[in-house]
Tab-separated table of N, CA and C in Angstrom:
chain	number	residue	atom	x	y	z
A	1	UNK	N	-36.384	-2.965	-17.611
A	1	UNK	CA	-36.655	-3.369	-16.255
A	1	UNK	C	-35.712	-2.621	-15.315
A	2	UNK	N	-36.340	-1.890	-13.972
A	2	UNK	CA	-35.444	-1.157	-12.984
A	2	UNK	C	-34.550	-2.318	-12.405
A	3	UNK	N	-33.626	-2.419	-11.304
A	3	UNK	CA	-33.159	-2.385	-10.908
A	3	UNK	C	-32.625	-1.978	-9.588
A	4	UNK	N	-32.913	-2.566	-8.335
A	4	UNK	CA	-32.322	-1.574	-7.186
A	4	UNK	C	-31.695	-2.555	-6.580
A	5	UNK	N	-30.351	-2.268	-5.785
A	5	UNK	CA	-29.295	-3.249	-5.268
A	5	UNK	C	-29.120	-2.717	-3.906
A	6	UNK	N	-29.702	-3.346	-2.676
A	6	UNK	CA	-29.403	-3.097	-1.430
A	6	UNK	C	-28.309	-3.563	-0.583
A	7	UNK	N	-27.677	-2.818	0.294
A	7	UNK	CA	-26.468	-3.334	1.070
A	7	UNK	C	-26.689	-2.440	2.314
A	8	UNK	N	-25.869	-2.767	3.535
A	8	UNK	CA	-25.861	-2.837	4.517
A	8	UNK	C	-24.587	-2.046	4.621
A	9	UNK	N	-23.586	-1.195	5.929
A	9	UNK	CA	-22.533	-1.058	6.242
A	9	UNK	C	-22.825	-0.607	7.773
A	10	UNK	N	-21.995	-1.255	8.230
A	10	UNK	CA	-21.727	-0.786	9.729
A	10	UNK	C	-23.039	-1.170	10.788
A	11	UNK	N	-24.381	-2.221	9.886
A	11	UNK	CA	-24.665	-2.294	10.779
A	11	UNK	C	-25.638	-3.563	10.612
A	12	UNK	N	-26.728	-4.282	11.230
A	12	UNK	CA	-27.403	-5.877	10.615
A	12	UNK	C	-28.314	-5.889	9.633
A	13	UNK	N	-28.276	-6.500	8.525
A	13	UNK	CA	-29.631	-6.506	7.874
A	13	UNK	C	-30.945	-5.778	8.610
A	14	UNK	N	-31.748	-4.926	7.901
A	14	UNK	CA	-33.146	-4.802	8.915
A	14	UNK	C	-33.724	-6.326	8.077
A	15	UNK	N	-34.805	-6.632	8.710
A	15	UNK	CA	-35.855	-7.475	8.113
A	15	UNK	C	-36.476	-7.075	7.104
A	16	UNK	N	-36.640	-5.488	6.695
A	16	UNK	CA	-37.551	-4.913	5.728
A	16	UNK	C	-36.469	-5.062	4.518
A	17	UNK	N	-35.309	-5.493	4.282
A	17	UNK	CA	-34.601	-4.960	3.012
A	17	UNK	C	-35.593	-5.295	1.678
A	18	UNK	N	-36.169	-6.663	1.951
A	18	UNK	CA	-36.350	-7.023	0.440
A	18	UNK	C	-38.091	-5.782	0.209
A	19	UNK	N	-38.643	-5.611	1.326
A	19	UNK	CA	-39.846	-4.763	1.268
A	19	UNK	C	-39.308	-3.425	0.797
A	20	UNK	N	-38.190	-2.973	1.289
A	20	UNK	CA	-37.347	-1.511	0.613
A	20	UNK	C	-37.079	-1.874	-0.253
A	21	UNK	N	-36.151	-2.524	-0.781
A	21	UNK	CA	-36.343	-2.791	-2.320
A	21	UNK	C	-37.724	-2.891	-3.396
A	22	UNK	N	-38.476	-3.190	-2.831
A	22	UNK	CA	-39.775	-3.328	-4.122
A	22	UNK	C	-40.509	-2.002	-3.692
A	23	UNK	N	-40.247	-1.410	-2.493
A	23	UNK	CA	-41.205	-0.017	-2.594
A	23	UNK	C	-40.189	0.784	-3.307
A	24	UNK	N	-38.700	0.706	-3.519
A	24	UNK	CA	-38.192	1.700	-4.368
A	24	UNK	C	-38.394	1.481	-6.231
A	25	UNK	N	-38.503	0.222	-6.165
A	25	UNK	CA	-38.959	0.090	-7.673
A	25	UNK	C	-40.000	0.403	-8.068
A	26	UNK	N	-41.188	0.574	-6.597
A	26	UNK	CA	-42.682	1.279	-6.881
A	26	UNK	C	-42.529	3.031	-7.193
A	27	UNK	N	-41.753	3.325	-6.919
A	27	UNK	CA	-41.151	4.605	-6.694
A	27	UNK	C	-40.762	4.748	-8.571
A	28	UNK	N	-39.707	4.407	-8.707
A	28	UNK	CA	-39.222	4.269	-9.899
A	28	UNK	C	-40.174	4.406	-11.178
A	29	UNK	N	-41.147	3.119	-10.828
A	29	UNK	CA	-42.363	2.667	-11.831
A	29	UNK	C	-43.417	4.304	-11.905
A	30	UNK	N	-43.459	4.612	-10.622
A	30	UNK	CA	-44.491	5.876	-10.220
A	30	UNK	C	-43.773	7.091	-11.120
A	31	UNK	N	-42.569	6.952	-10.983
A	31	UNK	CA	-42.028	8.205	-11.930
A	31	UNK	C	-41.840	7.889	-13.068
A	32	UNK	N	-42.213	6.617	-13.516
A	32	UNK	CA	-41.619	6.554	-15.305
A	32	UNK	C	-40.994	6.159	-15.884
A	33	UNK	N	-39.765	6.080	-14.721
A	33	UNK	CA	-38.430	5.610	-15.380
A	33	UNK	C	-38.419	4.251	-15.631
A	34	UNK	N	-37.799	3.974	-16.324
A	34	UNK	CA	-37.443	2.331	-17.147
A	34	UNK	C	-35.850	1.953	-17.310
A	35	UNK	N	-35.654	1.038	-16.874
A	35	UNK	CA	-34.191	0.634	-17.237
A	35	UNK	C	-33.523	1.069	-16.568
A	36	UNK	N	-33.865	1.605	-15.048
A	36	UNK	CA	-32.942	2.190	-13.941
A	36	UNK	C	-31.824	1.740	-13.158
A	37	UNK	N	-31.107	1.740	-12.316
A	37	UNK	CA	-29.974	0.751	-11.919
A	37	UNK	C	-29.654	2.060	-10.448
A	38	UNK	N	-30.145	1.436	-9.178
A	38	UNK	CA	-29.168	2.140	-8.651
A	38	UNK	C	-29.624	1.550	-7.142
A	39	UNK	N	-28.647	2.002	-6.352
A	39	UNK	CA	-27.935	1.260	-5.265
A	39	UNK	C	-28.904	2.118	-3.904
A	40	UNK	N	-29.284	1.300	-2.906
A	40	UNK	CA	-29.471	2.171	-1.583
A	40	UNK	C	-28.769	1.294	-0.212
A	41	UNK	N	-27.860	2.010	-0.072
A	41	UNK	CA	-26.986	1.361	1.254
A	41	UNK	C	-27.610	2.211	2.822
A	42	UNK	N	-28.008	1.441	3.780
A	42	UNK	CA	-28.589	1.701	4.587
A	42	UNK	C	-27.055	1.105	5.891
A	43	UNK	N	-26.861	2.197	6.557
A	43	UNK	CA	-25.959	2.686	7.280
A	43	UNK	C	-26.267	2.982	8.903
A	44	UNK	N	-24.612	2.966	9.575
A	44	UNK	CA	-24.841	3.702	11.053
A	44	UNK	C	-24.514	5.166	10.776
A	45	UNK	N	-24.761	5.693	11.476
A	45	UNK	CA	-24.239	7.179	11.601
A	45	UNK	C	-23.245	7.424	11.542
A	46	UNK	N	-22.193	6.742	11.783
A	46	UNK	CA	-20.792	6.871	11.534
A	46	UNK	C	-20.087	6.791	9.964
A	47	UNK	N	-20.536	5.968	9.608
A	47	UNK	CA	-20.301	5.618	8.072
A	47	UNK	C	-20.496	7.130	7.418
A	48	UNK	N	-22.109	7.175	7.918
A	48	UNK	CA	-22.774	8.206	6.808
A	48	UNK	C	-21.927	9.745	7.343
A	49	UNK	N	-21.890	9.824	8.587
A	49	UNK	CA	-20.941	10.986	9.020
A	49	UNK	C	-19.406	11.078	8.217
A	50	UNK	N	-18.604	9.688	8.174
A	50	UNK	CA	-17.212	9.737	7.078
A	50	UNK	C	-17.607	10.514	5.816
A	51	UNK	N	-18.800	9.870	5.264
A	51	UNK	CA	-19.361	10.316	3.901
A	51	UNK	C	-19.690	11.869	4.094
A	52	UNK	N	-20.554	12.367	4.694
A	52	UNK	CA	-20.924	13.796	4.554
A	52	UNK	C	-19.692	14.604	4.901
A	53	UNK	N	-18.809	14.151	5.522
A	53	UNK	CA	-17.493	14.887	6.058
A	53	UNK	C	-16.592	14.821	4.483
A	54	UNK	N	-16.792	13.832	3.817
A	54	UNK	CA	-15.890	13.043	2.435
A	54	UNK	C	-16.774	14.606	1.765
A	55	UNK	N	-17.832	14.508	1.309
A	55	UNK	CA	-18.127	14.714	-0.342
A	55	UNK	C	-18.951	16.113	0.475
A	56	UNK	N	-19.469	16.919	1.567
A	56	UNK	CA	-20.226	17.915	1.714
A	56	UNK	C	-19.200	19.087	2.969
A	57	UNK	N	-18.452	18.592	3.382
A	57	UNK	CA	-17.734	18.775	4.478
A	57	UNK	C	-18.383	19.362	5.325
A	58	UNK	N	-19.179	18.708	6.073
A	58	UNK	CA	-19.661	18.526	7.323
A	58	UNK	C	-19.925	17.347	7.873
A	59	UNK	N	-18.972	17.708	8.790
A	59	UNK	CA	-18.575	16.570	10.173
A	59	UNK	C	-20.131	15.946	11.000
A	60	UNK	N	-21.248	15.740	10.460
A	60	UNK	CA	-21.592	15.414	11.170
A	60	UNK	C	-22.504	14.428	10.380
A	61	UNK	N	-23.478	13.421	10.489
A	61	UNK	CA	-24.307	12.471	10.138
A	61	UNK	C	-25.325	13.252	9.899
A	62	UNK	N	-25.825	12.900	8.458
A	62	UNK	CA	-27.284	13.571	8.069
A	62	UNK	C	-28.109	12.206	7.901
A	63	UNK	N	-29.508	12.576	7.253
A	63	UNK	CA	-30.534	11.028	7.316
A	63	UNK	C	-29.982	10.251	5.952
A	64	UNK	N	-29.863	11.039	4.754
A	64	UNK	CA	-29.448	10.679	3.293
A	64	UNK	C	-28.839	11.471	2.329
A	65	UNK	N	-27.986	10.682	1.863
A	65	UNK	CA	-27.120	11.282	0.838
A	65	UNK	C	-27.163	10.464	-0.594
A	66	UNK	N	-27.426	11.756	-1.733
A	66	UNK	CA	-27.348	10.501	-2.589
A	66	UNK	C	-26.271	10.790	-3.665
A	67	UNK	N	-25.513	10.204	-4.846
A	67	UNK	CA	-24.601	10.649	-5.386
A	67	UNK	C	-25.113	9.916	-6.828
A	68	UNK	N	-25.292	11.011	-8.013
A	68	UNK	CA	-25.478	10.705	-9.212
A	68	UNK	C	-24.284	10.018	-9.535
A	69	UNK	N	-25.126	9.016	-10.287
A	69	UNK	CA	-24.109	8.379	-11.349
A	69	UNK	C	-23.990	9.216	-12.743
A	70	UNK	N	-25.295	9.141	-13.274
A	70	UNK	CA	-26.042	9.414	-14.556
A	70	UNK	C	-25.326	8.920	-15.860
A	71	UNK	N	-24.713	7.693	-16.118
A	71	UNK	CA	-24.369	7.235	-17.325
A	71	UNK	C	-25.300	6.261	-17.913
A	72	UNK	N	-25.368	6.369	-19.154
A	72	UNK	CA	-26.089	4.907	-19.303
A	72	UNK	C	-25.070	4.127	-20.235
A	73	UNK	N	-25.191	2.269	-19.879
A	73	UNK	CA	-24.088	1.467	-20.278
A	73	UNK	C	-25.045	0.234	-21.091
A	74	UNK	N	-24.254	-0.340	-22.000
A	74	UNK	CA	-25.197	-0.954	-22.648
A	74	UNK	C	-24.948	-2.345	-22.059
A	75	UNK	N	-26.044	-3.164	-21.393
A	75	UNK	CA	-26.115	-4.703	-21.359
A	75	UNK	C	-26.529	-5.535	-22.303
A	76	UNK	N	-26.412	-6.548	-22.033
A	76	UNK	CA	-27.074	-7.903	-22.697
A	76	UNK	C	-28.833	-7.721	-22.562
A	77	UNK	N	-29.438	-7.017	-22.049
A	77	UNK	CA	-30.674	-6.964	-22.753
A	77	UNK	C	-31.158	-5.344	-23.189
A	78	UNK	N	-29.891	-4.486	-23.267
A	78	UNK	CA	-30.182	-3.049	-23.647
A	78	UNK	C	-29.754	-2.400	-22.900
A	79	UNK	N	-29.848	-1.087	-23.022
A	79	UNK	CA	-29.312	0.179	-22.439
A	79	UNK	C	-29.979	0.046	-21.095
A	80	UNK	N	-28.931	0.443	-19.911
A	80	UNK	CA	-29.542	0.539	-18.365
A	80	UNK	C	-29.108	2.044	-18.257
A	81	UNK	N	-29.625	2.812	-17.576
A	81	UNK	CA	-28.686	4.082	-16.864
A	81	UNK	C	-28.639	3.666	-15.077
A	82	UNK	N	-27.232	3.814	-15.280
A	82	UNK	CA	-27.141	3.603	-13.698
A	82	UNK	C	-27.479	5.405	-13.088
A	83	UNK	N	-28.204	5.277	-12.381
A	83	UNK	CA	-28.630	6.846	-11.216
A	83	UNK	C	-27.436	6.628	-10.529
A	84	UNK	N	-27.046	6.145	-9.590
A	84	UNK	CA	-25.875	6.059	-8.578
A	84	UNK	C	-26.788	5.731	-7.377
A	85	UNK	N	-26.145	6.153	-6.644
A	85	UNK	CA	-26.108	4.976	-4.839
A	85	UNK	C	-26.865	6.342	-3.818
A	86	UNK	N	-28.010	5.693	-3.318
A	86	UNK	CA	-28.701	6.304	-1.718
A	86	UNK	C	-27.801	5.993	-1.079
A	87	UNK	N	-27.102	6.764	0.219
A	87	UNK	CA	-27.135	6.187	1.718
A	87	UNK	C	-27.993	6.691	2.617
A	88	UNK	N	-28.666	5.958	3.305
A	88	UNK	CA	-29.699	6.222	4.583
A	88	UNK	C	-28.892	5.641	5.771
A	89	UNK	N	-29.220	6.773	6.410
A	89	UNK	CA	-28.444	6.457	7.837
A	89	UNK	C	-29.849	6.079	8.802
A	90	UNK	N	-29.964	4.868	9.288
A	90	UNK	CA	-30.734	4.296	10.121
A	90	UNK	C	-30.777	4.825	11.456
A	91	UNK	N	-29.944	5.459	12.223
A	91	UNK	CA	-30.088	5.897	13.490
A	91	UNK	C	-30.813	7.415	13.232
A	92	UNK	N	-30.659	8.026	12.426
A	92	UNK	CA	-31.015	9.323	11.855
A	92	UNK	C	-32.208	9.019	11.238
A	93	UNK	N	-32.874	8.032	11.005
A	93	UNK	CA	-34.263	8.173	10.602
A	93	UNK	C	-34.734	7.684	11.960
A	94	UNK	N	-34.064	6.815	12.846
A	94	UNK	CA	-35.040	7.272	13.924
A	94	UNK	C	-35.043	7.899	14.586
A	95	UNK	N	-34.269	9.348	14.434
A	95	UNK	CA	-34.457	10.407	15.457
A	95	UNK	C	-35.222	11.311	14.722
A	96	UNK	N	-35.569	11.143	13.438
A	96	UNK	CA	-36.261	11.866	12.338
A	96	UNK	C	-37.936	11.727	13.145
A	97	UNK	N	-37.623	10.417	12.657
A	97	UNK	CA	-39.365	9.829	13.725
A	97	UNK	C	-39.653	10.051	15.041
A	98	UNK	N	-38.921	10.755	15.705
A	98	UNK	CA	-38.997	10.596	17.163
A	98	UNK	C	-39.338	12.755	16.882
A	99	UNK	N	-38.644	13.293	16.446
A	99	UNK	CA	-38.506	14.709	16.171
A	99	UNK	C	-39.285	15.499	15.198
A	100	UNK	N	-40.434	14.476	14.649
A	100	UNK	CA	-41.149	15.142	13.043
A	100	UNK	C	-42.329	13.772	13.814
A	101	UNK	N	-42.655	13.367	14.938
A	101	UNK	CA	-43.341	12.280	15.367
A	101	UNK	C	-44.149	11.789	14.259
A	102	UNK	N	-43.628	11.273	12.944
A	102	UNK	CA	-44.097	10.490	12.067
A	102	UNK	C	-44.296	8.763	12.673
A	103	UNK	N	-45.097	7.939	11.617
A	103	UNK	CA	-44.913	6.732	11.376
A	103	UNK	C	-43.271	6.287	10.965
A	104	UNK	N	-42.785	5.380	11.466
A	104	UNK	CA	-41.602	4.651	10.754
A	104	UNK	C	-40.990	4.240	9.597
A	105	UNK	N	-42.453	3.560	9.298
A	105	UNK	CA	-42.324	3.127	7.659
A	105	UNK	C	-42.257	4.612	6.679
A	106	UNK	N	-43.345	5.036	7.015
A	106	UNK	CA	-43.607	6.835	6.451
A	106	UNK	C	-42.447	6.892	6.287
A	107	UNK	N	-41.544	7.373	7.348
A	107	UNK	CA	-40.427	7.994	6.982
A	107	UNK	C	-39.294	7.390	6.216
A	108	UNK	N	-39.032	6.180	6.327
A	108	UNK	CA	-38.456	5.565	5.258
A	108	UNK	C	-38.527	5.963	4.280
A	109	UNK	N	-39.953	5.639	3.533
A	109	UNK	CA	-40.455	5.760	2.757
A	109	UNK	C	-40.121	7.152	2.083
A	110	UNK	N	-40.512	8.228	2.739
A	110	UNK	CA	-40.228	9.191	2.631
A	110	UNK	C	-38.575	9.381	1.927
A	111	UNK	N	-37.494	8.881	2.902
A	111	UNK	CA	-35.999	8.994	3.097
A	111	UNK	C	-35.501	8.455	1.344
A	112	UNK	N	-36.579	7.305	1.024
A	112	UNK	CA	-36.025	6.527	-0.130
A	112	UNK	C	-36.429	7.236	-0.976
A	113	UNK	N	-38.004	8.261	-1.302
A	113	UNK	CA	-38.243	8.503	-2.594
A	113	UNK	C	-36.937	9.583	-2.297
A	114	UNK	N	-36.974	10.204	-1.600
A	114	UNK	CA	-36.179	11.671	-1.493
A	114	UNK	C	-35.015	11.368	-2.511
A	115	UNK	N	-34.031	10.433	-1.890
A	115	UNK	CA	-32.878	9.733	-2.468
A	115	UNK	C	-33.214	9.674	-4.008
A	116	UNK	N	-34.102	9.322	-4.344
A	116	UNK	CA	-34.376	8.461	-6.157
A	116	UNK	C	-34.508	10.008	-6.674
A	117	UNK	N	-35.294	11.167	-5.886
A	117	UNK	CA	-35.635	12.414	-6.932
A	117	UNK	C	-34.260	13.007	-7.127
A	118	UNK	N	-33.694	12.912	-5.869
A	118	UNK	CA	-31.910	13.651	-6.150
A	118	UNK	C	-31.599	12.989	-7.431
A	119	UNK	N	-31.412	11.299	-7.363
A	119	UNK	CA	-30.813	10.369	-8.204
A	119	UNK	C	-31.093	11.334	-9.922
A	120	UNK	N	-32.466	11.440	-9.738
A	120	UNK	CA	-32.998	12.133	-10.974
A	120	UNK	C	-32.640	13.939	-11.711
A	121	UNK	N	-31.988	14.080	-10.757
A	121	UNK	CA	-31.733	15.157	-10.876
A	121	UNK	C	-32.360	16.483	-10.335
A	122	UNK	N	-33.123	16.151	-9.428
A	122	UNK	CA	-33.978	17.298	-8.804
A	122	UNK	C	-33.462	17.713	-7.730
A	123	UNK	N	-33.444	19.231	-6.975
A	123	UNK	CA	-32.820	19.193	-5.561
A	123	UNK	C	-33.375	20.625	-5.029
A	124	UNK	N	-33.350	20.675	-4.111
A	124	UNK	CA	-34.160	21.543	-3.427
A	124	UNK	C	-32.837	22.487	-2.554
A	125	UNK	N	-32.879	24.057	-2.055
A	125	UNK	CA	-32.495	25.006	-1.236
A	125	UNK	C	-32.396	25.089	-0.077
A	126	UNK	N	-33.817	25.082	0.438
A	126	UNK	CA	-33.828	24.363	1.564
A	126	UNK	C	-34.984	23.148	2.265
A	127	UNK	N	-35.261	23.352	2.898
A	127	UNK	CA	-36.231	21.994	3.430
A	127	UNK	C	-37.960	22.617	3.819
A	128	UNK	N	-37.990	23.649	3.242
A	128	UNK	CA	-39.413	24.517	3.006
A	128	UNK	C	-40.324	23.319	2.507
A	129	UNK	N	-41.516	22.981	3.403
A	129	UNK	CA	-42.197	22.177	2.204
A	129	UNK	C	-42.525	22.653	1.189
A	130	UNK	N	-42.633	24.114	0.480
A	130	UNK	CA	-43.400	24.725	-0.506
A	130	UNK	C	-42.130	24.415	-1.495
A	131	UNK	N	-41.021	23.679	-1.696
A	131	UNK	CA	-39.964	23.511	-2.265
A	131	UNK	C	-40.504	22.688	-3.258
A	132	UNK	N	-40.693	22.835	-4.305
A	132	UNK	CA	-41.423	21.952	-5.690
A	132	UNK	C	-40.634	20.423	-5.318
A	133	UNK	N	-39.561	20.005	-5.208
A	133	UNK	CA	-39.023	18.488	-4.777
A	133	UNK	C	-39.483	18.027	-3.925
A	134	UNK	N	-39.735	18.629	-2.470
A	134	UNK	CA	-40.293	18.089	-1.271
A	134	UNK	C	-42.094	18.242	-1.612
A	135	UNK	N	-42.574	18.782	-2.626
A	135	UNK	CA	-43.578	18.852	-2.929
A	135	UNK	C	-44.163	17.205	-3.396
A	136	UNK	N	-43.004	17.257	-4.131
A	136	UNK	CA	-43.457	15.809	-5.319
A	136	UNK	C	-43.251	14.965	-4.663
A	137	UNK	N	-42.087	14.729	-3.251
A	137	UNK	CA	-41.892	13.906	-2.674
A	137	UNK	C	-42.803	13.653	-1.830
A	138	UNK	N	-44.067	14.741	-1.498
A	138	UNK	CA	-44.775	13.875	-0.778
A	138	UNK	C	-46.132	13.728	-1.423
A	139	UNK	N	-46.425	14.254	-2.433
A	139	UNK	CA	-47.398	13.332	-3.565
A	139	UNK	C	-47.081	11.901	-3.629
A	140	UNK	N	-45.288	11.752	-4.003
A	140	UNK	CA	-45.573	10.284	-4.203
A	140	UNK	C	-45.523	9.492	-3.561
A	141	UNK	N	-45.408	10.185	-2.009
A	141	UNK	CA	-45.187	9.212	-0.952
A	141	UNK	C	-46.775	9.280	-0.400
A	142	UNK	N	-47.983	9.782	-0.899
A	142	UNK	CA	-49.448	9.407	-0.747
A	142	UNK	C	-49.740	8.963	-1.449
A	143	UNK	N	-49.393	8.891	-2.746
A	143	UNK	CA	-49.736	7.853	-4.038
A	143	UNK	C	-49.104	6.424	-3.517
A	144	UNK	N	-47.954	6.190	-2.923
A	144	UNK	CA	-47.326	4.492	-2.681
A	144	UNK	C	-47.832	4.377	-1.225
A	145	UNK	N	-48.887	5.286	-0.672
A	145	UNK	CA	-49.489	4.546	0.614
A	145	UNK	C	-49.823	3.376	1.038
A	146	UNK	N	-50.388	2.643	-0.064
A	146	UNK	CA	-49.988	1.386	0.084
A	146	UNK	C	-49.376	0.224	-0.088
A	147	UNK	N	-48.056	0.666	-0.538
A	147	UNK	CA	-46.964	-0.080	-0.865
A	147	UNK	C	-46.465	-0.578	0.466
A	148	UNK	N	-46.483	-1.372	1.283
A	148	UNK	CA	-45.713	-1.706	2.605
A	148	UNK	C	-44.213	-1.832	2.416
A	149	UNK	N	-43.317	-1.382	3.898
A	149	UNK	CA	-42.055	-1.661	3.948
A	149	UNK	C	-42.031	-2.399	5.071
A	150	UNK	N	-42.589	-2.260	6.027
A	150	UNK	CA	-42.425	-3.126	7.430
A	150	UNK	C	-43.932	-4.064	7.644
């Protein structure tokens, strides 16, 4: 059974958490994986700016960052692999939506599978859609079309 653990920093619960949570386990389920474990902290720009300045060194706020865990640890009902932790910066997906004039949810949506394919080990050069990651990322973000977040 997956696993996804949501938290907040620097800024209020949205209303959608528990709907982000079950579209990332739709995500999860869509790719295969089983026994997953991993974290998406949804952020201000500031936070996520400390972070990209911490681990990419650049000073400035991006939409998401994600950081492999990749161990797997054994529990009380079997082996989990923890992936490691999304951050989504919330002010940065809505300037995403305002600048790429998407839907809201879309882009979420979008922001979270992105996060889980890094988690997996996939990563892309640059932001070309013809980039095989941003490829798959938006197959599976037309395959969970109807998964709701908001």
């Amino acid at each position: 059974m997956n696993h996804v653990l949501i938290d907040v920093r620097d800024i209020a619960y949205p209303p959608w958490i528990k709907a982000a949570e079950t579209f990332s386990l739709s995500v999860l389920g869509e790719l295969g994986f089983r026994d997953w474990e991993l974290s998406i902290v949804f952020c201000s720009d500031a936070f996520m700016q400390d972070l990209n300045r911490e681990y990419r060194a650049k000073d400035e706020p991006t939409d998401v960052l994600s950081f492999e865990m990749g161990e797997t640890v054994e529990r009380e009902d079997g082996p989990t692999y923890l992936a490691g932790d999304i951050v989504i910066s919330l002010p940065a997906l809505a300037r995403n939506i305002e600048e790429f004039s998407v839907d809201p949810e879309e882009e979420l949506k979008r922001l979270i599978i992105h996060g889980i394919l890094h988690l997996s080990g996939q990563d892309h050069a640059t932001n070309d859609s013809g980039e095989p990651m941003l490829r798959a990322q938006e197959a599976i973000l037309g395959r969970l079309a109807q998964v709701r977040i908001r």
